[in-house]
């Protein structure tokens, strides 16, 4: 008997509920920041990617308002038709200068950038090598490309090397990794990856969604942190909706790479350009990044304070030095229960479960921001002590 649409879909929803993986959206009733109002209650939040506290910064707001007054709200068309304003253009030039690359190209979202880059560079007969903990958008991009898709063990250069050697001489080879792993907070060994790429005639691509704005002396991200040139790391992707507090994404690299993407990256070509006022807000965010160094150092101090406190409490911290501080829990139901108990104490932390992370590694993904005060971090630690207790 054929099932109706409703019956068939409901079965999958019921299964998600039974496995503690059903996802729900909270209704936010305030701007982003350490203190938020959600579903009519006030919370301290530790789950946003607004690492520098820029999403509600007065200079970004003013830049967006004045650009909207002048250029309106919608961009009207794709970049290749009539949607590419001087705000977009200037933003691309500033991003290229900051990352030390020849050129940069804006995408509407990071997800689209990853799909667009990989699919413009690879097709049938080519090879893609991805870290098994890569973000879904890199994995989806690789699967969609039609290239031979391989996942190597997390940060395991020897495993990657073996796979590269076995892949033969035919076709292009791209190695793609999260520069900062989004659910773990650890860094990819980019210098070693660059060396392996060079040895094996492969190209390296890094997704710096969680490093851009935060890492490096000027906040230019993982490439600056490791001092990697355009030659060593030819495909550098970053997002603008996390540390930059805005929205959008970019790719930075050579003239030929960027022209290739303009011609062949379908998620670039067939979509409406980001609103010009959003580009203007991103430009203001770059100004703040350059002028307010203290935000990056404050974030580092907050990370340090949290890690010291969590270690004192014996909490099962992952080894991460970035703003992403996962507490490994294991069972999906426990992660959910801890997150709910924390919410009961006025603390928002998200429970991350499979399929976002591997089976058996459900976790509380705690994220810190430069905007958190020491007292707020102490409140988090107190709540964790009561709700999660001593791990392992
Ligand atoms: C958030 C994220 C993306 C997607 O970026 P959006 O601009 O939100 O679409 C891509 N890669 C990684 C590693 C991310 O964390």
CSV table of C-alpha atoms and ligand atoms in Angstrom, one decimal:
chain,number,residue,atom,x,y,z
A,1,UNK,CA,0.0,0.0,0.0
A,2,UNK,CA,1.5,3.4,-0.9
A,3,UNK,CA,1.9,5.7,2.0
A,4,UNK,CA,0.6,9.2,1.8
A,5,UNK,CA,3.1,12.1,2.0
A,6,UNK,CA,2.0,12.9,5.6
A,7,UNK,CA,2.3,9.3,6.8
A,8,UNK,CA,5.7,8.8,5.2
A,9,UNK,CA,7.2,12.0,6.5
A,10,UNK,CA,5.7,11.6,10.0
A,11,UNK,CA,7.4,8.2,10.4
A,12,UNK,CA,10.8,9.9,10.0
A,13,UNK,CA,9.9,12.7,12.4
A,14,UNK,CA,8.8,10.1,15.0
A,15,UNK,CA,12.1,8.3,14.6
A,16,UNK,CA,14.0,11.5,15.2
A,17,UNK,CA,12.0,12.1,18.4
A,18,UNK,CA,12.6,8.6,19.6
A,19,UNK,CA,16.4,8.9,19.1
A,20,UNK,CA,16.5,12.3,21.0
A,21,UNK,CA,17.5,14.0,17.8
A,22,UNK,CA,14.5,16.1,17.1
A,23,UNK,CA,15.5,19.7,16.6
A,24,UNK,CA,13.5,22.7,17.6
A,25,UNK,CA,14.0,26.4,17.1
A,26,UNK,CA,13.9,28.9,19.9
A,27,UNK,CA,12.3,32.2,19.4
A,28,UNK,CA,14.8,35.0,20.0
A,29,UNK,CA,13.3,38.3,21.1
A,30,UNK,CA,16.4,40.5,21.4
A,31,UNK,CA,19.6,41.3,19.6
A,32,UNK,CA,22.6,39.0,19.7
A,33,UNK,CA,24.8,39.4,22.8
A,34,UNK,CA,25.7,37.5,26.0
A,35,UNK,CA,22.3,38.3,27.4
A,36,UNK,CA,19.3,37.4,25.3
A,37,UNK,CA,15.6,37.1,25.6
A,38,UNK,CA,14.2,33.9,24.3
A,39,UNK,CA,10.6,32.6,24.4
A,40,UNK,CA,9.8,35.3,27.0
A,41,UNK,CA,12.7,34.5,29.3
A,42,UNK,CA,16.1,36.1,29.9
A,43,UNK,CA,19.2,33.9,29.4
A,44,UNK,CA,23.0,34.1,29.3
A,45,UNK,CA,24.0,32.6,26.0
A,46,UNK,CA,27.0,30.5,25.1
A,47,UNK,CA,26.0,29.2,21.7
A,48,UNK,CA,26.4,32.0,19.3
A,49,UNK,CA,29.3,32.3,16.8
A,50,UNK,CA,29.4,36.1,17.3
A,51,UNK,CA,32.9,35.7,18.8
A,52,UNK,CA,33.9,39.3,18.9
A,53,UNK,CA,30.5,40.7,19.9
A,54,UNK,CA,30.1,42.6,16.6
A,55,UNK,CA,26.6,41.5,15.6
A,56,UNK,CA,25.0,44.4,17.6
A,57,UNK,CA,27.9,46.9,17.4
A,58,UNK,CA,26.7,50.5,16.9
A,59,UNK,CA,29.2,51.1,14.0
A,60,UNK,CA,27.9,48.2,12.1
A,61,UNK,CA,24.3,49.2,12.7
A,62,UNK,CA,25.0,52.8,11.6
A,63,UNK,CA,26.8,51.6,8.4
A,64,UNK,CA,24.0,49.4,7.5
A,65,UNK,CA,21.4,52.1,8.1
A,66,UNK,CA,23.1,54.7,6.1
A,67,UNK,CA,23.9,52.4,3.2
A,68,UNK,CA,20.3,51.3,3.1
A,69,UNK,CA,19.1,54.9,3.1
A,70,UNK,CA,21.3,55.5,0.0
A,71,UNK,CA,21.1,52.1,-1.8
A,72,UNK,CA,17.9,50.7,-0.6
A,73,UNK,CA,17.3,47.2,0.7
A,74,UNK,CA,17.5,44.6,-2.1
A,75,UNK,CA,20.4,44.1,-4.4
A,76,UNK,CA,17.9,43.4,-7.2
A,77,UNK,CA,19.9,40.8,-9.2
A,78,UNK,CA,22.9,38.5,-9.1
A,79,UNK,CA,26.4,40.0,-9.2
A,80,UNK,CA,26.8,39.1,-12.9
A,81,UNK,CA,23.5,40.9,-13.9
A,82,UNK,CA,23.1,44.2,-12.1
A,83,UNK,CA,23.6,43.4,-8.4
A,84,UNK,CA,27.3,44.2,-7.9
A,85,UNK,CA,27.5,47.5,-6.1
A,86,UNK,CA,30.5,49.6,-5.1
A,87,UNK,CA,30.0,48.4,-1.5
A,88,UNK,CA,30.4,44.8,-2.7
A,89,UNK,CA,33.4,45.7,-4.7
A,90,UNK,CA,35.2,47.6,-2.0
A,91,UNK,CA,34.5,44.7,0.4
A,92,UNK,CA,36.1,42.2,-1.9
A,93,UNK,CA,39.2,44.5,-2.2
A,94,UNK,CA,39.4,44.9,1.6
A,95,UNK,CA,39.1,41.1,2.2
A,96,UNK,CA,41.8,40.4,-0.4
A,97,UNK,CA,44.1,43.0,1.3
A,98,UNK,CA,43.5,41.6,4.8
A,99,UNK,CA,44.1,38.0,3.8
A,100,UNK,CA,47.1,38.8,1.7
A,101,UNK,CA,45.6,37.3,-1.4
A,102,UNK,CA,45.4,38.7,-5.0
A,103,UNK,CA,41.7,38.9,-5.1
A,104,UNK,CA,38.5,37.9,-3.2
A,105,UNK,CA,35.0,37.1,-4.2
A,106,UNK,CA,31.8,37.4,-2.2
A,107,UNK,CA,29.3,34.6,-1.9
A,108,UNK,CA,25.9,35.0,-0.2
A,109,UNK,CA,26.6,32.3,2.3
A,110,UNK,CA,29.4,30.0,3.4
A,111,UNK,CA,27.4,27.0,2.5
A,112,UNK,CA,27.0,28.2,-1.1
A,113,UNK,CA,30.7,29.2,-1.3
A,114,UNK,CA,31.8,25.7,-0.4
A,115,UNK,CA,29.4,24.1,-2.9
A,116,UNK,CA,30.5,26.7,-5.6
A,117,UNK,CA,34.2,26.4,-5.1
A,118,UNK,CA,34.5,22.6,-5.1
A,119,UNK,CA,32.1,22.2,-8.0
A,120,UNK,CA,33.9,24.9,-10.1
A,121,UNK,CA,37.3,23.2,-9.5
A,122,UNK,CA,36.4,19.5,-9.7
A,123,UNK,CA,34.3,17.1,-11.7
A,124,UNK,CA,34.2,13.5,-12.8
A,125,UNK,CA,37.6,11.9,-12.9
A,126,UNK,CA,39.0,14.2,-10.2
A,127,UNK,CA,39.6,13.5,-6.5
A,128,UNK,CA,38.6,15.2,-3.3
A,129,UNK,CA,40.1,14.4,0.1
A,130,UNK,CA,38.2,15.6,3.1
A,131,UNK,CA,38.8,15.4,6.9
A,132,UNK,CA,36.1,13.3,8.3
A,133,UNK,CA,35.1,16.0,10.7
A,134,UNK,CA,34.6,18.6,8.0
A,135,UNK,CA,31.5,20.9,8.0
A,136,UNK,CA,28.5,19.6,6.2
A,137,UNK,CA,28.9,22.2,3.4
A,138,UNK,CA,32.3,20.9,2.5
A,139,UNK,CA,31.1,17.3,2.5
A,140,UNK,CA,28.0,18.2,0.4
A,141,UNK,CA,30.2,20.2,-2.0
A,142,UNK,CA,32.5,17.2,-2.5
A,143,UNK,CA,29.6,14.7,-2.9
A,144,UNK,CA,27.9,16.9,-5.4
A,145,UNK,CA,31.0,17.4,-7.6
A,146,UNK,CA,31.1,13.9,-9.0
A,147,UNK,CA,34.8,13.7,-8.1
A,148,UNK,CA,36.0,10.6,-6.3
A,149,UNK,CA,35.3,11.4,-2.7
A,150,UNK,CA,37.5,10.2,0.2
A,151,UNK,CA,37.4,11.1,3.9
A,152,UNK,CA,40.6,10.8,5.8
A,153,UNK,CA,40.9,10.3,9.6
A,154,UNK,CA,40.7,13.5,11.6
A,155,UNK,CA,43.9,15.6,11.3
A,156,UNK,CA,45.8,12.4,10.3
A,157,UNK,CA,48.5,13.4,7.8
A,158,UNK,CA,49.7,9.9,7.3
A,159,UNK,CA,46.3,8.6,6.4
A,160,UNK,CA,45.9,11.5,3.9
A,161,UNK,CA,49.3,10.8,2.4
A,162,UNK,CA,48.5,7.1,1.9
A,163,UNK,CA,45.2,8.0,0.2
A,164,UNK,CA,46.9,10.5,-2.1
A,165,UNK,CA,49.6,8.0,-3.1
A,166,UNK,CA,46.9,5.4,-3.9
A,167,UNK,CA,44.9,7.9,-6.0
A,168,UNK,CA,47.0,7.6,-9.2
A,169,UNK,CA,48.0,10.4,-11.5
A,170,UNK,CA,44.8,11.0,-13.3
A,171,UNK,CA,42.6,14.1,-12.6
A,172,UNK,CA,42.8,17.1,-10.3
A,173,UNK,CA,43.3,16.6,-6.5
A,174,UNK,CA,41.8,18.9,-3.9
A,175,UNK,CA,42.4,18.6,-0.1
A,176,UNK,CA,39.6,20.4,1.7
A,177,UNK,CA,39.5,21.0,5.5
A,178,UNK,CA,37.9,23.1,8.2
A,179,UNK,CA,40.7,25.4,9.4
A,180,UNK,CA,39.0,25.4,12.8
A,181,UNK,CA,36.7,22.4,13.2
A,182,UNK,CA,33.3,23.8,13.9
A,183,UNK,CA,32.1,21.2,16.5
A,184,UNK,CA,35.5,20.5,18.1
A,185,UNK,CA,37.3,23.8,18.1
A,186,UNK,CA,40.7,22.3,17.2
A,187,UNK,CA,42.8,23.5,14.3
A,188,UNK,CA,43.8,21.7,11.2
A,189,UNK,CA,47.6,21.3,10.8
A,190,UNK,CA,47.6,23.6,7.8
A,191,UNK,CA,51.4,23.9,7.3
A,192,UNK,CA,51.7,20.1,7.2
A,193,UNK,CA,48.7,19.8,4.9
A,194,UNK,CA,50.3,22.4,2.6
A,195,UNK,CA,53.5,20.4,2.5
A,196,UNK,CA,51.6,17.1,1.7
A,197,UNK,CA,49.6,18.9,-1.0
A,198,UNK,CA,52.7,20.2,-2.6
A,199,UNK,CA,54.5,16.8,-2.5
A,200,UNK,CA,51.5,15.1,-4.1
A,201,UNK,CA,50.6,17.7,-6.7
A,202,UNK,CA,47.3,18.5,-4.9
A,203,UNK,CA,45.6,21.8,-4.1
A,204,UNK,CA,44.7,22.8,-0.5
A,205,UNK,CA,41.5,24.5,0.4
A,206,UNK,CA,40.7,25.8,4.0
A,207,UNK,CA,37.3,26.8,5.3
A,208,UNK,CA,38.1,29.4,7.8
A,209,UNK,CA,34.5,30.1,9.1
A,210,UNK,CA,35.7,30.0,12.7
A,211,UNK,CA,39.2,31.4,12.3
A,212,UNK,CA,38.6,34.5,10.2
A,213,UNK,CA,38.4,37.6,12.4
A,214,UNK,CA,39.7,35.7,15.4
A,215,UNK,CA,43.1,34.2,14.6
A,216,UNK,CA,46.2,35.9,13.4
A,217,UNK,CA,47.8,39.2,14.5
A,218,UNK,CA,45.3,41.2,12.5
A,219,UNK,CA,42.4,38.8,12.6
A,220,UNK,CA,43.0,37.7,9.0
A,221,UNK,CA,42.5,34.1,10.2
A,222,UNK,CA,44.2,30.8,10.0
A,223,UNK,CA,46.4,31.7,7.0
A,224,UNK,CA,47.8,34.6,8.9
A,225,UNK,CA,48.1,32.6,12.1
A,226,UNK,CA,50.3,30.0,10.3
A,227,UNK,CA,51.9,32.5,7.9
A,228,UNK,CA,50.7,30.6,4.8
A,229,UNK,CA,51.1,32.3,1.5
A,230,UNK,CA,48.6,32.1,-1.4
A,231,UNK,CA,50.9,29.6,-3.0
A,232,UNK,CA,50.8,27.3,0.0
A,233,UNK,CA,47.1,27.7,0.7
A,234,UNK,CA,45.6,28.6,-2.7
A,235,UNK,CA,41.9,28.4,-1.8
A,236,UNK,CA,41.0,30.3,1.3
A,237,UNK,CA,37.3,30.5,2.2
A,238,UNK,CA,35.9,32.6,5.1
A,239,UNK,CA,32.5,33.6,6.4
A,240,UNK,CA,31.2,36.9,7.5
A,241,UNK,CA,28.3,35.8,9.7
A,242,UNK,CA,30.5,34.6,12.6
A,243,UNK,CA,33.3,36.7,14.1
A,244,UNK,CA,32.4,39.5,11.7
A,245,UNK,CA,28.9,39.7,13.1
A,246,UNK,CA,27.3,40.2,9.7
A,247,UNK,CA,26.3,37.8,6.9
A,248,UNK,CA,27.9,36.3,3.8
A,249,UNK,CA,31.1,34.6,2.8
A,250,UNK,CA,34.1,35.0,0.6
A,251,UNK,CA,36.9,33.1,-1.2
A,252,UNK,CA,40.3,34.6,-1.5
A,253,UNK,CA,43.1,33.5,-3.9
A,254,UNK,CA,44.7,34.1,-7.2
A,255,UNK,CA,43.3,36.1,-10.1
A,256,UNK,CA,42.8,32.9,-12.1
A,257,UNK,CA,41.0,31.2,-9.2
A,258,UNK,CA,38.6,34.1,-8.7
A,259,UNK,CA,37.9,34.5,-12.5
A,260,UNK,CA,37.2,30.7,-12.6
A,261,UNK,CA,34.7,31.0,-9.8
A,262,UNK,CA,33.0,34.0,-11.5
A,263,UNK,CA,32.6,32.0,-14.7
A,264,UNK,CA,31.9,28.5,-13.3
A,265,UNK,CA,30.6,28.6,-9.7
A,266,UNK,CA,26.9,28.0,-10.1
A,267,UNK,CA,26.0,29.1,-6.5
A,268,UNK,CA,27.7,32.4,-7.3
A,269,UNK,CA,26.2,32.9,-10.7
A,270,UNK,CA,22.6,31.9,-10.1
A,271,UNK,CA,21.8,33.8,-6.9
A,272,UNK,CA,20.9,37.3,-5.9
A,273,UNK,CA,23.8,39.3,-4.5
A,274,UNK,CA,23.8,40.1,-0.8
A,275,UNK,CA,22.1,43.4,0.0
A,276,UNK,CA,24.6,46.3,-0.5
A,277,UNK,CA,23.8,47.5,3.1
A,278,UNK,CA,25.0,44.1,4.3
A,279,UNK,CA,28.3,44.6,2.4
A,280,UNK,CA,28.5,48.1,4.0
A,281,UNK,CA,28.1,46.6,7.5
A,282,UNK,CA,30.8,44.1,6.7
A,283,UNK,CA,33.1,46.9,5.7
A,284,UNK,CA,32.4,48.6,9.1
A,285,UNK,CA,33.2,45.2,10.8
A,286,UNK,CA,36.6,45.2,9.1
A,287,UNK,CA,37.2,48.7,10.4
A,288,UNK,CA,36.3,47.6,13.9
A,289,UNK,CA,38.5,44.5,13.5
A,290,UNK,CA,41.5,46.7,12.7
A,291,UNK,CA,40.8,49.3,15.4
A,292,UNK,CA,39.6,47.3,18.3
A,293,UNK,CA,42.4,44.7,18.8
A,294,UNK,CA,41.2,44.4,22.4
A,295,UNK,CA,38.3,42.2,21.3
A,296,UNK,CA,40.6,39.5,20.1
A,297,UNK,CA,42.7,39.6,23.3
A,298,UNK,CA,39.6,39.7,25.5
A,299,UNK,CA,38.3,36.6,23.7
A,300,UNK,CA,41.6,34.8,24.4
A,301,UNK,CA,41.4,35.8,28.1
A,302,UNK,CA,37.8,34.5,28.3
A,303,UNK,CA,38.8,31.2,26.7
A,304,UNK,CA,41.6,30.9,29.2
A,305,UNK,CA,39.4,31.7,32.2
A,306,UNK,CA,36.8,29.2,31.1
A,307,UNK,CA,39.3,26.4,30.5
A,308,UNK,CA,40.9,26.9,33.9
A,309,UNK,CA,37.6,26.9,35.6
A,310,UNK,CA,36.4,23.8,33.8
A,311,UNK,CA,39.6,22.0,34.5
A,312,UNK,CA,39.2,22.8,38.2
A,313,UNK,CA,35.7,21.3,38.1
A,314,UNK,CA,37.0,18.2,36.3
A,315,UNK,CA,34.7,18.7,33.4
A,316,UNK,CA,35.3,16.6,30.3
A,317,UNK,CA,36.8,19.4,28.1
A,318,UNK,CA,38.0,18.7,24.6
A,319,UNK,CA,41.5,20.0,23.7
A,320,UNK,CA,40.6,23.3,22.0
A,321,UNK,CA,42.2,26.7,22.4
A,322,UNK,CA,39.6,28.5,20.3
A,323,UNK,CA,36.2,30.0,21.2
A,324,UNK,CA,34.6,26.7,20.5
A,325,UNK,CA,34.8,24.7,23.8
A,326,UNK,CA,32.9,21.4,23.5
A,327,UNK,CA,32.1,19.3,26.6
A,328,UNK,CA,31.9,15.7,25.4
A,329,UNK,CA,28.9,13.9,26.8
A,330,UNK,CA,28.5,10.8,24.6
A,331,UNK,CA,24.8,9.9,24.7
A,332,UNK,CA,22.3,12.0,22.8
A,333,UNK,CA,19.8,11.9,25.6
A,334,UNK,CA,22.4,13.1,28.1
A,335,UNK,CA,23.5,16.0,25.9
A,336,UNK,CA,19.8,17.0,25.6
A,337,UNK,CA,19.1,16.6,29.3
A,338,UNK,CA,22.2,18.7,30.3
A,339,UNK,CA,21.2,21.4,27.9
A,340,UNK,CA,17.7,21.5,29.3
A,341,UNK,CA,18.9,21.6,32.9
A,342,UNK,CA,21.3,24.5,32.0
A,343,UNK,CA,18.3,26.3,30.4
A,344,UNK,CA,16.5,25.8,33.6
A,345,UNK,CA,19.2,27.8,35.3
A,346,UNK,CA,19.1,30.6,32.7
A,347,UNK,CA,22.0,29.4,30.6
A,348,UNK,CA,21.7,28.6,26.9
A,349,UNK,CA,24.2,26.1,25.5
A,350,UNK,CA,23.3,23.9,22.6
A,351,UNK,CA,23.3,20.1,22.6
A,352,UNK,CA,25.0,18.9,19.4
A,353,UNK,CA,24.0,15.4,18.3
A,354,UNK,CA,24.5,13.2,15.3
A,355,UNK,CA,24.4,13.5,12.4
A,356,UNK,CA,26.1,16.8,13.0
A,357,UNK,CA,28.8,14.9,14.9
A,358,UNK,CA,29.8,11.2,14.8
A,359,UNK,CA,27.7,8.6,16.7
A,360,UNK,CA,28.4,8.4,20.4
A,361,UNK,CA,30.0,11.9,20.5
A,362,UNK,CA,27.1,14.1,21.4
A,363,UNK,CA,28.3,17.2,23.2
A,364,UNK,CA,27.5,20.5,24.7
A,365,UNK,CA,29.0,23.0,22.3
A,366,UNK,CA,30.0,26.0,24.4
A,367,UNK,CA,31.1,29.1,22.5
A,368,UNK,CA,32.7,32.1,24.1
A,369,UNK,CA,32.7,35.7,23.0
A,370,UNK,CA,34.8,38.8,23.7
A,371,UNK,CA,31.5,40.3,24.9
A,372,UNK,CA,31.2,37.8,27.8
A,373,UNK,CA,32.2,39.3,31.2
A,374,UNK,CA,34.2,37.3,33.8
A,375,UNK,CA,31.1,37.1,35.9
A,376,UNK,CA,29.1,35.6,33.1
A,377,UNK,CA,31.7,33.0,32.6
A,378,UNK,CA,31.7,32.2,36.3
A,379,UNK,CA,27.9,31.9,36.1
A,380,UNK,CA,28.3,29.3,33.3
A,381,UNK,CA,30.9,27.4,35.3
A,382,UNK,CA,28.6,27.3,38.4
A,383,UNK,CA,25.7,26.1,36.3
A,384,UNK,CA,27.9,23.4,34.7
A,385,UNK,CA,29.1,22.3,38.1
A,386,UNK,CA,25.4,21.8,39.2
A,387,UNK,CA,24.0,20.4,35.9
A,388,UNK,CA,26.8,18.3,34.5
A,389,UNK,CA,28.9,17.6,37.6
A,390,UNK,CA,32.2,15.8,37.3
A,391,UNK,CA,32.6,14.1,34.0
A,392,UNK,CA,33.8,10.6,33.1
B,1,LIG,C1,28.9,28.2,9.5
B,1,LIG,C2,29.9,27.4,8.6
B,1,LIG,C3,29.7,27.4,7.2
B,1,LIG,C4,28.5,28.0,6.6
B,1,LIG,O1,28.6,29.4,6.5
B,1,LIG,P1,27.2,30.2,6.4
B,1,LIG,O2,27.7,31.6,5.9
B,1,LIG,O3,26.6,30.2,7.7
B,1,LIG,O4,26.4,29.5,5.3
B,1,LIG,C5,30.6,26.8,6.5
B,1,LIG,N1,31.7,26.1,7.0
B,1,LIG,C6,31.9,26.1,8.4
B,1,LIG,C7,33.0,25.4,8.9
B,1,LIG,C8,30.9,26.7,9.2
B,1,LIG,O5,31.1,26.6,10.5
